PDB file of C-alpha atoms in Angstrom:
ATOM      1  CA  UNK A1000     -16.788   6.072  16.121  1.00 51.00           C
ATOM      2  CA  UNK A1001     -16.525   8.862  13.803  1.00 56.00           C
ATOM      3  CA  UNK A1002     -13.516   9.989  15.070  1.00 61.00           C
ATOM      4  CA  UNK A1003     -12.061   6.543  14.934  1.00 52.00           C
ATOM      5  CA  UNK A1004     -12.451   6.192  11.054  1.00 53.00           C
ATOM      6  CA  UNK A1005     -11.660   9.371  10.033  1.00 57.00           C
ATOM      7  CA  UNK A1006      -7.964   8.925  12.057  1.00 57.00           C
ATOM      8  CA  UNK A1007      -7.807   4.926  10.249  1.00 56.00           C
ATOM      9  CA  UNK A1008      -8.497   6.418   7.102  1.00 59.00           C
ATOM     10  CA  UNK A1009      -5.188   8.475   6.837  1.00 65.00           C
ATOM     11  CA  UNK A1010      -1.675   7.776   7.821  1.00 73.00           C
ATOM     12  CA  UNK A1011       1.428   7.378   5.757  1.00 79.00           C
ATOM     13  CA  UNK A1012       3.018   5.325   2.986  1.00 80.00           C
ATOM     14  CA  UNK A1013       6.577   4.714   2.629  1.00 87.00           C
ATOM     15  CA  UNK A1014       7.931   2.575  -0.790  1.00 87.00           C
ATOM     16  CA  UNK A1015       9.714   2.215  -3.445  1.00 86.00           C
ATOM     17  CA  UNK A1016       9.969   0.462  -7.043  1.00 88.00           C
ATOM     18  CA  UNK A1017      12.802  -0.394  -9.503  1.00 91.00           C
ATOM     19  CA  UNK A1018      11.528  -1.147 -13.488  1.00 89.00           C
ATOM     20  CA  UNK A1019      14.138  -1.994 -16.198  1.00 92.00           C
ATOM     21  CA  UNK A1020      12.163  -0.717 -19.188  1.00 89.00           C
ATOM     22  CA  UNK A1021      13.084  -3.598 -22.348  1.00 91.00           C
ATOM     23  CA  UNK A1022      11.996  -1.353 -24.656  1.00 91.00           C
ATOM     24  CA  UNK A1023      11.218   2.595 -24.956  1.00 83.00           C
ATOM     25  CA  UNK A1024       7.676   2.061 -23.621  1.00 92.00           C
ATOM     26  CA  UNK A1025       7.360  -1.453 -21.685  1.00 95.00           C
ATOM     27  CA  UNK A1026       9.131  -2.047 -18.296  1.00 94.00           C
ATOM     28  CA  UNK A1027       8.744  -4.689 -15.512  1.00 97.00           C
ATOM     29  CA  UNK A1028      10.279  -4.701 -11.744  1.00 96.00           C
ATOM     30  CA  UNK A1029       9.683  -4.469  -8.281  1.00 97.00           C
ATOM     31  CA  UNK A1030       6.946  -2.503  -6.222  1.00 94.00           C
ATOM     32  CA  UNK A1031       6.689  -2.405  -2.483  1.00 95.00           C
ATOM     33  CA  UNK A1032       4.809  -0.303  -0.078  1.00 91.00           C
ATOM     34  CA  UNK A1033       5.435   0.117   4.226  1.00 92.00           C
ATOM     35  CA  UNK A1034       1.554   1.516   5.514  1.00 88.00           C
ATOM     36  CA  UNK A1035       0.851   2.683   8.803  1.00 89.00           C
ATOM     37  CA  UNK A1036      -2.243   3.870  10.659  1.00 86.00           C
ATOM     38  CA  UNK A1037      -3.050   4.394  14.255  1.00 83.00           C
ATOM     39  CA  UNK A1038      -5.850   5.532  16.792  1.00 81.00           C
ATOM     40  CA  UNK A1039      -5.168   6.372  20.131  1.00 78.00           C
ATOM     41  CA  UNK A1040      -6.951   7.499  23.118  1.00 78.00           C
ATOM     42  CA  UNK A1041      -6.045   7.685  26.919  1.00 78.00           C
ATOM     43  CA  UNK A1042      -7.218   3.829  27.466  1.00 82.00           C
ATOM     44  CA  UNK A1043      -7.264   2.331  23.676  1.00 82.00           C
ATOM     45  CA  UNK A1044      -4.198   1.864  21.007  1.00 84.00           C
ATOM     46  CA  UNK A1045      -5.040   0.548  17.363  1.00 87.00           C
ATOM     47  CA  UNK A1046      -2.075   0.002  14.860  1.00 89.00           C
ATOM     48  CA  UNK A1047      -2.188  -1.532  11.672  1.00 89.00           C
ATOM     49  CA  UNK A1048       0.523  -2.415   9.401  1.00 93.00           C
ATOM     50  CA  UNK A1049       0.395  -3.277   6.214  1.00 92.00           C
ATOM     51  CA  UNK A1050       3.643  -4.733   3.520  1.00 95.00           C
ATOM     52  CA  UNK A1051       2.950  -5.303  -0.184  1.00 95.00           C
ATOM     53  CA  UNK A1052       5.593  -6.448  -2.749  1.00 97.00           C
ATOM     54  CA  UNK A1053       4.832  -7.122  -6.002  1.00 97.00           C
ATOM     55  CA  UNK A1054       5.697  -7.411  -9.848  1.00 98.00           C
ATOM     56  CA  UNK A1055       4.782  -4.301 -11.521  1.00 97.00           C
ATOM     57  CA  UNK A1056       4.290  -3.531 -15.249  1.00 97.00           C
ATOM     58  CA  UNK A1057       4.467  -0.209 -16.297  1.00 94.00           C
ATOM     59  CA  UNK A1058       3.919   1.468 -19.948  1.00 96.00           C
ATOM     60  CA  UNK A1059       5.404   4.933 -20.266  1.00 91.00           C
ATOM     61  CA  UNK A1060       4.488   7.836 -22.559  1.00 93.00           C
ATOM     62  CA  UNK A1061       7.272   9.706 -23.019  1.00 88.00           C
ATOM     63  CA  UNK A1062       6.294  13.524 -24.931  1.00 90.00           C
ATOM     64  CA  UNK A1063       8.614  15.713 -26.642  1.00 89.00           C
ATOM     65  CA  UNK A1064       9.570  17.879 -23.429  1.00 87.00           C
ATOM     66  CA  UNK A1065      10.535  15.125 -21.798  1.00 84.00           C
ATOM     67  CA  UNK A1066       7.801  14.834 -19.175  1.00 89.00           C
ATOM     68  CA  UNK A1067       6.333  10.905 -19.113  1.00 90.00           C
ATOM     69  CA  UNK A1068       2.874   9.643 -18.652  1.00 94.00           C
ATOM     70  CA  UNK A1069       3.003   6.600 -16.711  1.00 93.00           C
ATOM     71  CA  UNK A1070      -0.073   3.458 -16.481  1.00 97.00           C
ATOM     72  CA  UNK A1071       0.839   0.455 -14.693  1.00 96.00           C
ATOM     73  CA  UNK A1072      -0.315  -2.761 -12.976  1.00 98.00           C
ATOM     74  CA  UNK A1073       0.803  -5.138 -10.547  1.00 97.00           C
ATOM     75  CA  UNK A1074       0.121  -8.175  -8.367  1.00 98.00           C
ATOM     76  CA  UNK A1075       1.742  -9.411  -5.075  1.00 97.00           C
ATOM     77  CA  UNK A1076       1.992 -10.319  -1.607  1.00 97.00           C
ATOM     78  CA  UNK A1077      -0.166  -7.927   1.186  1.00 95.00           C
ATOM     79  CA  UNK A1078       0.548  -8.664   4.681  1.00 95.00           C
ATOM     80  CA  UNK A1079      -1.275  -7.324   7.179  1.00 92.00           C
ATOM     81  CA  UNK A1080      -0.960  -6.670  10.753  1.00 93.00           C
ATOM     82  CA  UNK A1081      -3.062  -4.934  13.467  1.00 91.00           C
ATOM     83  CA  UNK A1082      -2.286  -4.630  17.034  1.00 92.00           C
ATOM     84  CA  UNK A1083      -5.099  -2.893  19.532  1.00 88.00           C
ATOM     85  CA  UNK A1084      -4.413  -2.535  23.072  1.00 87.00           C
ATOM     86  CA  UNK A1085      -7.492  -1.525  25.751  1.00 86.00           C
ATOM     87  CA  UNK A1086      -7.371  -1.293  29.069  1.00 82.00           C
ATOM     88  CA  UNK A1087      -3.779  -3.392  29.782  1.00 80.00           C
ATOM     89  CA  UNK A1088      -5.222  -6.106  27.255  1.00 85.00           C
ATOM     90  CA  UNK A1089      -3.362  -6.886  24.174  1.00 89.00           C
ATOM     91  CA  UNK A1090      -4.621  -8.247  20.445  1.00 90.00           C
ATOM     92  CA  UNK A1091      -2.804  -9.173  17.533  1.00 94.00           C
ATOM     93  CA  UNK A1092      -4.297  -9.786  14.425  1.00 92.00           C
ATOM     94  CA  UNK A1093      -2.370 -10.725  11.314  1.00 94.00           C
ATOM     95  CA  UNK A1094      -2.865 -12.488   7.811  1.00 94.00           C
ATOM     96  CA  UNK A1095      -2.002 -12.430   4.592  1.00 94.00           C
ATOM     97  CA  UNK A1096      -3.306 -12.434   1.233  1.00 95.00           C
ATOM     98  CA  UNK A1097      -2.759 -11.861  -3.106  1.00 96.00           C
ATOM     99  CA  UNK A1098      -3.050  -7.855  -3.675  1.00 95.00           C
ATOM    100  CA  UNK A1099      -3.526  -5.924  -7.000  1.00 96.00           C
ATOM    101  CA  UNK A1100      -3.072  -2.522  -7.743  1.00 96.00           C
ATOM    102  CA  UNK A1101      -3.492  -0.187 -10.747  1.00 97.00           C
ATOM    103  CA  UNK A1102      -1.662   2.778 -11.386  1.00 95.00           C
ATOM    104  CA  UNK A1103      -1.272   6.123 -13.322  1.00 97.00           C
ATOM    105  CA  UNK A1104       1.575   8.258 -13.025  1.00 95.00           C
ATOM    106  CA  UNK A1105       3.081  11.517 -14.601  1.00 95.00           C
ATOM    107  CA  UNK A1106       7.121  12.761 -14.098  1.00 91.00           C
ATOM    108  CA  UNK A1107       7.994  16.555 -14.884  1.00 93.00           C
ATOM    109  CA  UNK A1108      11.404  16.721 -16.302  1.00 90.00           C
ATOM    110  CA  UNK A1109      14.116  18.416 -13.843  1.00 90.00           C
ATOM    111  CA  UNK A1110      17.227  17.925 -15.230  1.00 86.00           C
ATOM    112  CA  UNK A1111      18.374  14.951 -17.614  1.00 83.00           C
ATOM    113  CA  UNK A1112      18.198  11.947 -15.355  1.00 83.00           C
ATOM    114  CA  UNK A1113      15.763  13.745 -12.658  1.00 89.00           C
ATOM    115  CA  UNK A1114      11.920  13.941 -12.845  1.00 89.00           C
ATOM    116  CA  UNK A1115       9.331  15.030 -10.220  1.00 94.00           C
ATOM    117  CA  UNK A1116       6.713  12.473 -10.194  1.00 90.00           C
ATOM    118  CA  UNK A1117       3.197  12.318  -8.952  1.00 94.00           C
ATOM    119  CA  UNK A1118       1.128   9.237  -8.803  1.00 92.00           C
ATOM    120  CA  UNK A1119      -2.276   8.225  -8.140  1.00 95.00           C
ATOM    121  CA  UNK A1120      -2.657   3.953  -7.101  1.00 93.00           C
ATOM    122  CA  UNK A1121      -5.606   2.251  -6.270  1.00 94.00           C
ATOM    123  CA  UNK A1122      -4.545  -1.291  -3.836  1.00 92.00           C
ATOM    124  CA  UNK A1123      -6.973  -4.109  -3.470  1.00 94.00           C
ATOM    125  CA  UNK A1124      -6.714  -7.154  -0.931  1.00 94.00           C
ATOM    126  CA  UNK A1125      -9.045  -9.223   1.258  1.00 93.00           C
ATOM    127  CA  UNK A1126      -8.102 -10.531   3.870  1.00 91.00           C
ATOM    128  CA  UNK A1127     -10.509 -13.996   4.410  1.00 92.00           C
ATOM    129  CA  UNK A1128      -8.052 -15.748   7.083  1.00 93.00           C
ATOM    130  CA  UNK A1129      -6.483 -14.240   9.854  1.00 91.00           C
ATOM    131  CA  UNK A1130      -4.177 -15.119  13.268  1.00 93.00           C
ATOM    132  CA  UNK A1131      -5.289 -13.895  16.361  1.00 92.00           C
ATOM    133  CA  UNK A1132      -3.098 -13.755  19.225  1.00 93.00           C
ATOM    134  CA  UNK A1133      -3.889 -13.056  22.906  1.00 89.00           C
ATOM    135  CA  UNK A1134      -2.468 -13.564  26.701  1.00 86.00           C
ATOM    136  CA  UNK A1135      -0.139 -16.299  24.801  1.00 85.00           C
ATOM    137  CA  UNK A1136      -3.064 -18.088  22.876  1.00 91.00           C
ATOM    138  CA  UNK A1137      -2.802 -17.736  19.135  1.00 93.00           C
ATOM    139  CA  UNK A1138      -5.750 -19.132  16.905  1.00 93.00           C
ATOM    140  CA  UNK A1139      -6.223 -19.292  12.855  1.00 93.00           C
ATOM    141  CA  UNK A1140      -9.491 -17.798  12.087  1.00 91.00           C
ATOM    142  CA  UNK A1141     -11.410 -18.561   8.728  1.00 93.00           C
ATOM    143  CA  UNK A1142     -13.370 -15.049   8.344  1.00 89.00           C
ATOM    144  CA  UNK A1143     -16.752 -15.601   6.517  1.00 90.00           C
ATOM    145  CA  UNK A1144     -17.631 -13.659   3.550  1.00 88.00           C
ATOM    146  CA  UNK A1145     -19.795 -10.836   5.694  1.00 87.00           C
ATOM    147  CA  UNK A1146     -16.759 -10.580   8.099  1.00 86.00           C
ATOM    148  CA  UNK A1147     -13.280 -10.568   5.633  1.00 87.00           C
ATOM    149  CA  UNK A1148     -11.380  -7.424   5.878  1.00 82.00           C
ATOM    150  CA  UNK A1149     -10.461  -5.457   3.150  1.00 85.00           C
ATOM    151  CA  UNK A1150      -7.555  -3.854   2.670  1.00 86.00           C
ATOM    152  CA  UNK A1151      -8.204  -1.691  -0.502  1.00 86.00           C
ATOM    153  CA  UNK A1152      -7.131   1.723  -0.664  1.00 86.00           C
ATOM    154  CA  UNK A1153      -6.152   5.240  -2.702  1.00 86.00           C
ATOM    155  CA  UNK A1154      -2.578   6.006  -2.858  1.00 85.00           C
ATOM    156  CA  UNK A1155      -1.299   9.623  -3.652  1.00 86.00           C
ATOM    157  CA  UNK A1156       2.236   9.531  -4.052  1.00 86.00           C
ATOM    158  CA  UNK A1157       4.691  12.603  -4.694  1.00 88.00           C
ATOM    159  CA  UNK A1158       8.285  11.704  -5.426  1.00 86.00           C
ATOM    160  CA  UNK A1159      11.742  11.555  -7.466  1.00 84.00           C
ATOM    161  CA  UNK A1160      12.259   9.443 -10.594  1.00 75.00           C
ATOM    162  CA  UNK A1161      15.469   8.948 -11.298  1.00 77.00           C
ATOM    163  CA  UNK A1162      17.175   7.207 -14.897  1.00 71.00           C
ATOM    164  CA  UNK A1163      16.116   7.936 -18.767  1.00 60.00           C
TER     165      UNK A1163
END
């Protein structure tokens, strides 16, 4: 079981978001996130999924070199979907549910227009309702408050920011 969380608790993150900033420090736009996770063993395959896009408000420190300070916050849509397969049996669990997320940021000046940026987000979702399909059955589940999933985690993100 150890071995099973500690593989769940890491895979990768793939996104992207686009602010127009209406003044110098005060932009809103577009966030979205692709995460992945899996566990396998010779007789047992877990994958989970997850999509989030959301409106994101961000307020930007910009200092005299150049280099920003970014805070932001947003609120969207977090999908989620986790397939397990044991033994030649296949389950698919999916739902979805509201997600928030708080961010802080900070973007080392490269060039004019280029920054390197590194980014620390904590996500937070619950899932409380979720589809279950199996051997062609499919069922809507209403999870009970000991038994809702949640879907909250730490986000390090290293990347490009490109514009002012």
């Amino acid at each position: 079981m150890q071995e099973y969380l500690k593989q769940m608790r890491s895979g990768f993150v793939l996104g992207g978001d686009i602010h127009h900033y209406f003044s110098e420090p005060f932009g809103l736009g577009l966030k979205y996130n692709y995460n992945a996770y899996k566990y396998s063993t010779m007789d047992f395959d877990d994958r989970n999924k997850l999509n989030y896009i959301a409106l994101s408000a961000l307020n930007r420190v910009i200092a005299r070199s150049g280099n920003e300070f970014l805070f932001g916050a947003n609120m969207g849509y977090q999908s989620y979907l986790d397939k397990l397969q044991s033994s030649g049996t296949a389950l698919k669990i999916s739902g979805g549910t509201v997600g928030f997320g708080l961010e802080i940021g900070y973007a080392i000046r490269l060039a004019q227009s280029a920054k390197l940026f590194f980014n620390l987000a904590l996500m937070s979702a619950t899932i409380s309702k979720i589809n279950v399909e199996s051997d062609g059955r499919k069922e809507t589940i209403k999870l009970d408050k000991n038994e809702m999933e949640g879907l909250g985690r730490l986000e390090l993100t290293v990347g490009m920011h490109f514009g002012h």
